[in-house]
Short mmCIF file of C-alpha atoms in Angstrom, two decimals:
data_model
loop_
_atom_site.label_atom_id
_atom_site.label_comp_id
_atom_site.label_asym_id
_atom_site.label_seq_id
_atom_site.Cartn_x
_atom_site.Cartn_y
_atom_site.Cartn_z
CA UNK A 1 -0.09 0.00 -0.09
CA UNK A 2 1.01 3.68 -0.58
CA UNK A 3 -0.51 6.90 -0.55
CA UNK A 4 -1.60 9.38 -3.22
CA UNK A 5 -3.57 12.44 -3.62
CA UNK A 6 -6.45 11.48 -5.66
CA UNK A 7 -8.99 13.98 -7.44
CA UNK A 8 -12.52 13.07 -8.33
CA UNK A 9 -15.68 14.84 -9.24
CA UNK A 10 -18.84 15.05 -7.31
CA UNK A 11 -21.97 17.15 -8.60
CA UNK A 12 -19.31 18.69 -11.11
CA UNK A 13 -17.13 19.90 -8.24
CA UNK A 14 -13.62 18.69 -7.85
CA UNK A 15 -12.79 16.85 -4.58
CA UNK A 16 -9.23 15.95 -3.46
CA UNK A 17 -8.44 13.26 -0.87
CA UNK A 18 -5.18 11.45 0.16
CA UNK A 19 -5.84 7.60 -0.36
CA UNK A 20 -4.11 4.54 0.11
CA UNK A 21 -3.61 2.75 -3.11
CA UNK A 22 -2.50 -0.49 -4.18
CA UNK A 23 0.16 -1.02 -7.02
CA UNK A 24 -2.61 -2.66 -9.05
CA UNK A 25 -4.41 0.64 -9.09
CA UNK A 26 -1.70 2.24 -10.99
CA UNK A 27 -1.89 2.86 -14.72
CA UNK A 28 -0.55 -0.34 -16.69
CA UNK A 29 2.73 1.30 -18.05
CA UNK A 30 6.25 0.12 -18.51
CA UNK A 31 8.21 1.72 -15.50
CA UNK A 32 7.45 1.84 -11.90
CA UNK A 33 8.96 4.77 -9.99
CA UNK A 34 9.33 5.55 -6.33
CA UNK A 35 8.77 9.26 -6.13
CA UNK A 36 11.13 11.36 -3.99
CA UNK A 37 9.66 14.91 -5.05
CA UNK A 38 7.12 16.59 -7.08
CA UNK A 39 6.41 20.34 -7.11
CA UNK A 40 3.59 22.75 -7.06
CA UNK A 41 3.11 24.68 -10.15
CA UNK A 42 0.35 27.14 -11.03
CA UNK A 43 -1.38 24.48 -13.28
CA UNK A 44 -1.18 22.02 -10.43
CA UNK A 45 -2.97 24.59 -8.22
CA UNK A 46 -5.69 25.00 -10.83
CA UNK A 47 -6.10 21.14 -11.08
CA UNK A 48 -6.44 20.55 -7.36
CA UNK A 49 -8.87 23.49 -6.65
CA UNK A 50 -10.96 22.74 -9.71
CA UNK A 51 -10.14 26.06 -11.19
CA UNK A 52 -10.30 25.93 -15.04
CA UNK A 53 -10.56 22.62 -16.94
CA UNK A 54 -7.06 21.32 -16.31
CA UNK A 55 -8.45 17.72 -15.39
CA UNK A 56 -11.09 16.14 -17.59
CA UNK A 57 -10.85 12.51 -16.57
CA UNK A 58 -11.64 11.21 -13.04
CA UNK A 59 -10.15 9.66 -10.88
CA UNK A 60 -6.87 11.46 -11.40
CA UNK A 61 -3.78 11.79 -9.45
CA UNK A 62 -2.38 15.30 -10.21
CA UNK A 63 1.25 16.64 -10.18
CA UNK A 64 2.88 17.53 -13.52
CA UNK A 65 6.27 16.67 -12.77
CA UNK A 66 8.28 14.26 -10.61
CA UNK A 67 11.81 12.91 -9.79
CA UNK A 68 12.58 9.49 -8.19
CA UNK A 69 13.98 6.03 -8.59
CA UNK A 70 12.96 3.30 -10.71
CA UNK A 71 11.82 0.14 -8.74
CA UNK A 72 10.56 -2.09 -11.71
CA UNK A 73 10.93 -1.80 -15.36
CA UNK A 74 9.78 -3.57 -18.49
CA UNK A 75 11.99 -1.37 -20.57
CA UNK A 76 15.53 -1.94 -21.60
CA UNK A 77 16.33 1.65 -21.13
CA UNK A 78 15.76 1.67 -17.57
CA UNK A 79 16.77 -0.56 -14.52
CA UNK A 80 15.72 -0.71 -10.88
CA UNK A 81 17.83 1.81 -9.07
CA UNK A 82 18.00 4.28 -12.00
CA UNK A 83 17.22 7.87 -11.04
CA UNK A 84 14.70 9.59 -13.40
CA UNK A 85 12.98 12.90 -14.00
CA UNK A 86 9.54 13.17 -15.54
CA UNK A 87 7.88 16.71 -16.87
CA UNK A 88 5.22 17.18 -19.40
CA UNK A 89 3.40 14.68 -21.54
CA UNK A 90 0.13 15.78 -20.00
CA UNK A 91 1.05 13.90 -16.94
CA UNK A 92 -1.17 15.28 -13.99
CA UNK A 93 -3.68 16.27 -16.46
CA UNK A 94 -4.62 13.25 -18.56
CA UNK A 95 -2.45 10.75 -17.03
CA UNK A 96 -1.82 10.09 -13.50
CA UNK A 97 1.06 12.31 -11.98
CA UNK A 98 3.47 13.01 -9.30
CA UNK A 99 1.42 13.51 -6.19
CA UNK A 100 1.91 9.96 -5.10
CA UNK A 101 4.60 7.81 -3.43
CA UNK A 102 4.65 5.58 -6.54
CA UNK A 103 3.79 6.03 -10.15
CA UNK A 104 3.83 3.82 -13.26
CA UNK A 105 4.48 5.73 -16.65
CA UNK A 106 5.92 5.32 -20.11
CA UNK A 107 9.59 4.75 -20.55
CA UNK A 108 9.50 7.71 -23.27
CA UNK A 109 8.29 10.15 -20.71
CA UNK A 110 11.25 9.75 -18.40
CA UNK A 111 14.79 11.30 -18.79
CA UNK A 112 17.82 9.97 -16.81
CA UNK A 113 18.97 12.11 -13.84
CA UNK A 114 21.98 13.83 -15.07
CA UNK A 115 25.40 13.92 -13.11
CA UNK A 116 25.28 16.88 -10.75
CA UNK A 117 21.56 16.83 -10.10
CA UNK A 118 19.39 14.80 -7.59
CA UNK A 119 15.52 14.54 -7.20
CA UNK A 120 15.32 17.60 -4.91
CA UNK A 121 17.58 19.84 -7.19
CA UNK A 122 15.55 18.63 -10.29
CA UNK A 123 12.17 19.67 -8.80
CA UNK A 124 13.52 22.94 -7.51
CA UNK A 125 13.94 23.95 -11.10
CA UNK A 126 11.44 21.75 -12.64
CA UNK A 127 9.24 22.41 -15.50
CA UNK A 128 10.21 26.04 -15.56
CA UNK A 129 13.93 25.14 -15.78
CA UNK A 130 13.42 22.85 -18.63
CA UNK A 131 11.40 25.31 -20.45
CA UNK A 132 14.02 28.17 -19.79
CA UNK A 133 16.81 25.83 -21.07
CA UNK A 134 14.92 24.92 -24.26
CA UNK A 135 14.30 28.69 -24.95
CA UNK A 136 18.10 29.35 -24.49
CA UNK A 137 18.94 26.41 -26.98
CA UNK A 138 16.47 27.85 -29.47
CA UNK A 139 18.13 31.19 -29.52
CA UNK A 140 21.53 29.67 -29.83
CA UNK A 141 20.30 27.54 -32.82
CA UNK A 142 18.85 30.80 -34.29
CA UNK A 143 22.42 32.43 -34.22
CA UNK A 144 22.19 34.59 -30.99
CA UNK A 145 25.63 34.70 -29.41
CA UNK A 146 26.71 36.70 -26.34
CA UNK A 147 28.26 39.21 -28.51
CA UNK A 148 25.32 39.66 -30.79
CA UNK A 149 23.84 42.26 -28.68
CA UNK A 150 21.28 42.69 -25.74
CA UNK A 151 18.74 39.83 -24.96
CA UNK A 152 15.37 40.65 -23.50
CA UNK A 153 13.49 38.32 -20.95
CA UNK A 154 9.81 39.16 -20.40
CA UNK A 155 8.11 37.88 -17.10
CA UNK A 156 11.58 37.80 -15.77
CA UNK A 157 10.65 37.38 -12.25
CA UNK A 158 8.57 34.20 -12.86
CA UNK A 159 9.65 30.70 -12.90
CA UNK A 160 10.90 30.44 -16.46
CA UNK A 161 11.92 34.01 -16.75
CA UNK A 162 14.06 33.96 -13.73
CA UNK A 163 16.02 30.81 -14.84
CA UNK A 164 16.26 32.22 -18.33
CA UNK A 165 17.93 35.37 -17.03
CA UNK A 166 20.51 33.25 -14.85
CA UNK A 167 21.16 30.99 -17.98
CA UNK A 168 21.74 33.61 -20.41
CA UNK A 169 24.03 35.81 -17.94
CA UNK A 170 25.99 32.62 -17.24
CA UNK A 171 26.56 32.22 -20.99
CA UNK A 172 27.88 35.93 -21.06
CA UNK A 173 24.84 37.52 -22.59
CA UNK A 174 23.83 41.03 -21.48
CA UNK A 175 20.40 40.60 -20.21
CA UNK A 176 17.65 43.02 -19.89
CA UNK A 177 14.69 41.95 -17.74
CA UNK A 178 10.98 42.93 -17.96
CA UNK A 179 9.06 43.03 -14.86
CA UNK A 180 6.07 44.70 -13.29
CA UNK A 181 7.43 44.46 -9.71
CA UNK A 182 10.27 47.04 -8.91
CA UNK A 183 10.94 44.98 -5.74
CA UNK A 184 12.30 42.16 -7.84
CA UNK A 185 15.16 44.12 -9.27
CA UNK A 186 17.73 43.24 -6.66
CA UNK A 187 16.85 39.62 -6.97
CA UNK A 188 17.20 39.84 -10.82
CA UNK A 189 20.28 41.76 -10.70
CA UNK A 190 21.81 38.89 -8.45
CA UNK A 191 20.68 36.47 -11.17
CA UNK A 192 22.57 38.59 -13.86
CA UNK A 193 20.24 41.09 -15.20
CA UNK A 194 22.02 44.27 -16.29
CA UNK A 195 19.12 46.39 -17.05
CA UNK A 196 15.10 46.66 -16.42
CA UNK A 197 12.14 47.73 -18.21
CA UNK A 198 8.65 47.93 -16.63
CA UNK A 199 5.92 45.65 -17.91
CA UNK A 200 3.89 48.79 -18.70
CA UNK A 201 6.39 50.24 -21.02
CA UNK A 202 6.66 46.84 -22.92
CA UNK A 203 3.01 46.33 -23.07
CA UNK A 204 2.26 49.63 -24.67
CA UNK A 205 1.05 49.41 -28.35
CA UNK A 206 3.87 49.35 -30.85
CA UNK A 207 4.27 50.62 -34.39
CA UNK A 208 4.96 47.82 -36.90
CA UNK A 209 8.82 48.78 -36.60
CA UNK A 210 10.37 50.48 -33.52
CA UNK A 211 13.99 51.21 -32.89
CA UNK A 212 16.20 47.97 -32.97
CA UNK A 213 17.24 46.97 -29.47
CA UNK A 214 17.33 43.15 -29.06
CA UNK A 215 19.46 40.45 -30.63
CA UNK A 216 17.35 37.87 -28.90
CA UNK A 217 14.38 37.64 -26.50
CA UNK A 218 12.70 34.90 -24.29
CA UNK A 219 8.84 35.82 -24.15
CA UNK A 220 6.63 34.15 -21.64
CA UNK A 221 3.82 36.93 -22.07
CA UNK A 222 2.42 36.91 -25.48
CA UNK A 223 -0.28 39.70 -26.52
CA UNK A 224 0.72 43.26 -26.94
CA UNK A 225 4.10 42.64 -25.29
CA UNK A 226 5.31 40.03 -27.72
CA UNK A 227 4.21 42.39 -30.55
CA UNK A 228 6.37 45.18 -29.16
CA UNK A 229 9.38 42.76 -28.83
CA UNK A 230 9.04 41.66 -32.48
CA UNK A 231 8.83 45.31 -33.50
CA UNK A 232 12.04 46.06 -31.41
CA UNK A 233 14.31 43.17 -32.73
CA UNK A 234 17.68 43.70 -34.34
CA UNK A 235 18.14 42.75 -37.81
CA UNK A 236 18.52 38.82 -37.76
CA UNK A 237 17.03 38.61 -34.28
CA UNK A 238 15.21 35.93 -32.82
CA UNK A 239 12.48 35.44 -30.26
CA UNK A 240 11.76 32.17 -28.40
CA UNK A 241 8.10 32.24 -27.36
CA UNK A 242 6.98 29.92 -24.51
CA UNK A 243 4.06 31.54 -22.81
CA UNK A 244 0.87 33.57 -22.71
CA UNK A 245 0.89 34.93 -19.18
CA UNK A 246 -0.61 38.21 -20.74
CA UNK A 247 -2.57 37.00 -23.77
CA UNK A 248 -2.85 34.19 -26.06
CA UNK A 249 -3.58 36.51 -29.07
CA UNK A 250 -0.85 38.24 -31.21
CA UNK A 251 -1.65 41.26 -33.14
CA UNK A 252 1.42 42.31 -35.31
CA UNK A 253 2.64 42.67 -38.78
CA UNK A 254 4.99 41.02 -41.18
CA UNK A 255 7.26 44.05 -41.17
CA UNK A 256 9.85 42.65 -38.67
CA UNK A 257 9.98 39.41 -40.56
CA UNK A 258 10.49 40.61 -44.01
CA UNK A 259 12.42 43.89 -43.41
CA UNK A 260 14.63 42.70 -40.43
CA UNK A 261 14.70 38.92 -41.02
CA UNK A 262 13.49 38.51 -37.61
CA UNK A 263 12.36 34.83 -36.70
CA UNK A 264 9.80 33.95 -34.01
CA UNK A 265 10.23 30.37 -32.80
CA UNK A 266 7.94 28.37 -30.39
CA UNK A 267 9.04 26.51 -27.58
CA UNK A 268 7.20 23.75 -26.00
CA UNK A 269 8.49 21.58 -23.06
CA UNK A 270 5.19 19.20 -22.84
CA UNK A 271 5.69 17.14 -26.09
CA UNK A 272 9.47 17.92 -26.69
CA UNK A 273 11.20 14.84 -27.90
CA UNK A 274 13.18 12.71 -25.36
CA UNK A 275 16.31 13.40 -26.92
CA UNK A 276 16.23 17.13 -26.90
CA UNK A 277 14.80 17.28 -23.26
CA UNK A 278 17.72 14.89 -22.31
CA UNK A 279 20.25 17.49 -23.68
CA UNK A 280 18.46 20.30 -21.93
CA UNK A 281 18.70 18.59 -18.64
CA UNK A 282 22.37 17.62 -18.94
CA UNK A 283 22.93 21.36 -19.75
CA UNK A 284 20.94 22.46 -16.66
CA UNK A 285 22.96 20.31 -14.67
CA UNK A 286 26.37 21.54 -15.84
CA UNK A 287 25.56 25.13 -16.49
CA UNK A 288 23.33 26.32 -13.52
CA UNK A 289 25.14 27.67 -10.44
CA UNK A 290 24.40 26.42 -7.07
CA UNK A 291 22.34 29.41 -6.15
CA UNK A 292 19.75 28.31 -8.79
CA UNK A 293 18.65 25.66 -6.14
CA UNK A 294 18.23 28.11 -3.33
CA UNK A 295 14.63 29.46 -4.32
CA UNK A 296 12.75 26.81 -2.28
CA UNK A 297 9.92 28.39 -0.44
CA UNK A 298 8.86 25.33 1.50
CA UNK A 299 8.57 21.50 1.34
CA UNK A 300 4.98 20.14 1.86
CA UNK A 301 3.10 16.88 2.26
CA UNK A 302 0.47 15.48 0.22
CA UNK A 303 -1.96 16.57 2.90
CA UNK A 304 -0.97 20.27 2.34
CA UNK A 305 -1.23 20.28 -1.44
CA UNK A 306 -4.80 21.46 -1.57
CA UNK A 307 -4.26 24.55 0.51
CA UNK A 308 -1.07 25.41 -1.03
CA UNK A 309 -2.77 24.88 -4.35
CA UNK A 310 -5.24 27.46 -3.40
CA UNK A 311 -2.50 29.92 -2.39
CA UNK A 312 -0.59 29.59 -5.62
CA UNK A 313 -3.80 30.32 -7.68
CA UNK A 314 -4.41 33.33 -5.45
CA UNK A 315 -0.79 34.64 -6.01
CA UNK A 316 0.22 34.15 -2.30
CA UNK A 317 3.22 31.74 -3.06
CA UNK A 318 6.80 32.97 -3.10
CA UNK A 319 9.64 30.67 -4.31
CA UNK A 320 9.29 27.12 -5.21
CA UNK A 321 7.09 24.60 -3.37
CA UNK A 322 8.23 20.85 -3.39
CA UNK A 323 5.82 18.13 -2.49
CA UNK A 324 7.44 15.26 -0.59
CA UNK A 325 4.84 12.47 -0.97
CA UNK A 326 6.83 10.60 1.89
CA UNK A 327 6.22 12.99 4.55
#
């Protein structure tokens, strides 16, 4: 027997309860993992509180990422004792996820734990860290180098943005951070940001072409801010877009693309191929400094997930929240 947080639906309302399960209750997949840590993300908060339609099939064990140790495997790629990471693949939404002491998943969904990381560190950076690294890799592939010019990061104080600032500065880029919270400037400066622009300034309506300012950009906001970013890109500049915190719509023109050779590249961490995400995790392990793992707000038990989920949806959570299912 082991425990898991199980979501169900009663009279169209989501319920959440920590239950005792048996191995036979788990999905019939290739690899059984003993989970050491999961984490609390905004999407997890929405799932456990029933906010939005994150979960459509019940019963469901939420938790969109986890790290742990293989205990059984029907796949040649993994053996008992192997440490692994899982993020994405709609786990915790369509497939049972990480808020459990044990989970059975497809081998393709797992990534080997790289040297230099452990389960706690991996979940401290989590899905946000993977997404940030994929954005950096995308800019590199587009030809953005440290000597190309300034690189802009929108939503810089958030999970993806803050790690993107840290990674880019570690690589030698001059990073300008966009944030709506002046009280985060010192934190972002410690991560490596050299300049700041307010959220309001970047969200202002842009002309088809503005003064060229950025060799590259990581955008998590979308909407009017992304339109302005595109209008301000240098010739041959590239934008890695991975979020819609501001708006999913994009109202722009073809001018930056046909007159300045700007490229807009999408970054998705959910369905990213295993080979690419393995490279990303290996680079995170080798390139992130130790301070990247210090942003732990607290570690909670499965019994505390629902209240913490309500807090993250209400914007009351600071720092990363790890979930230890074995507490």
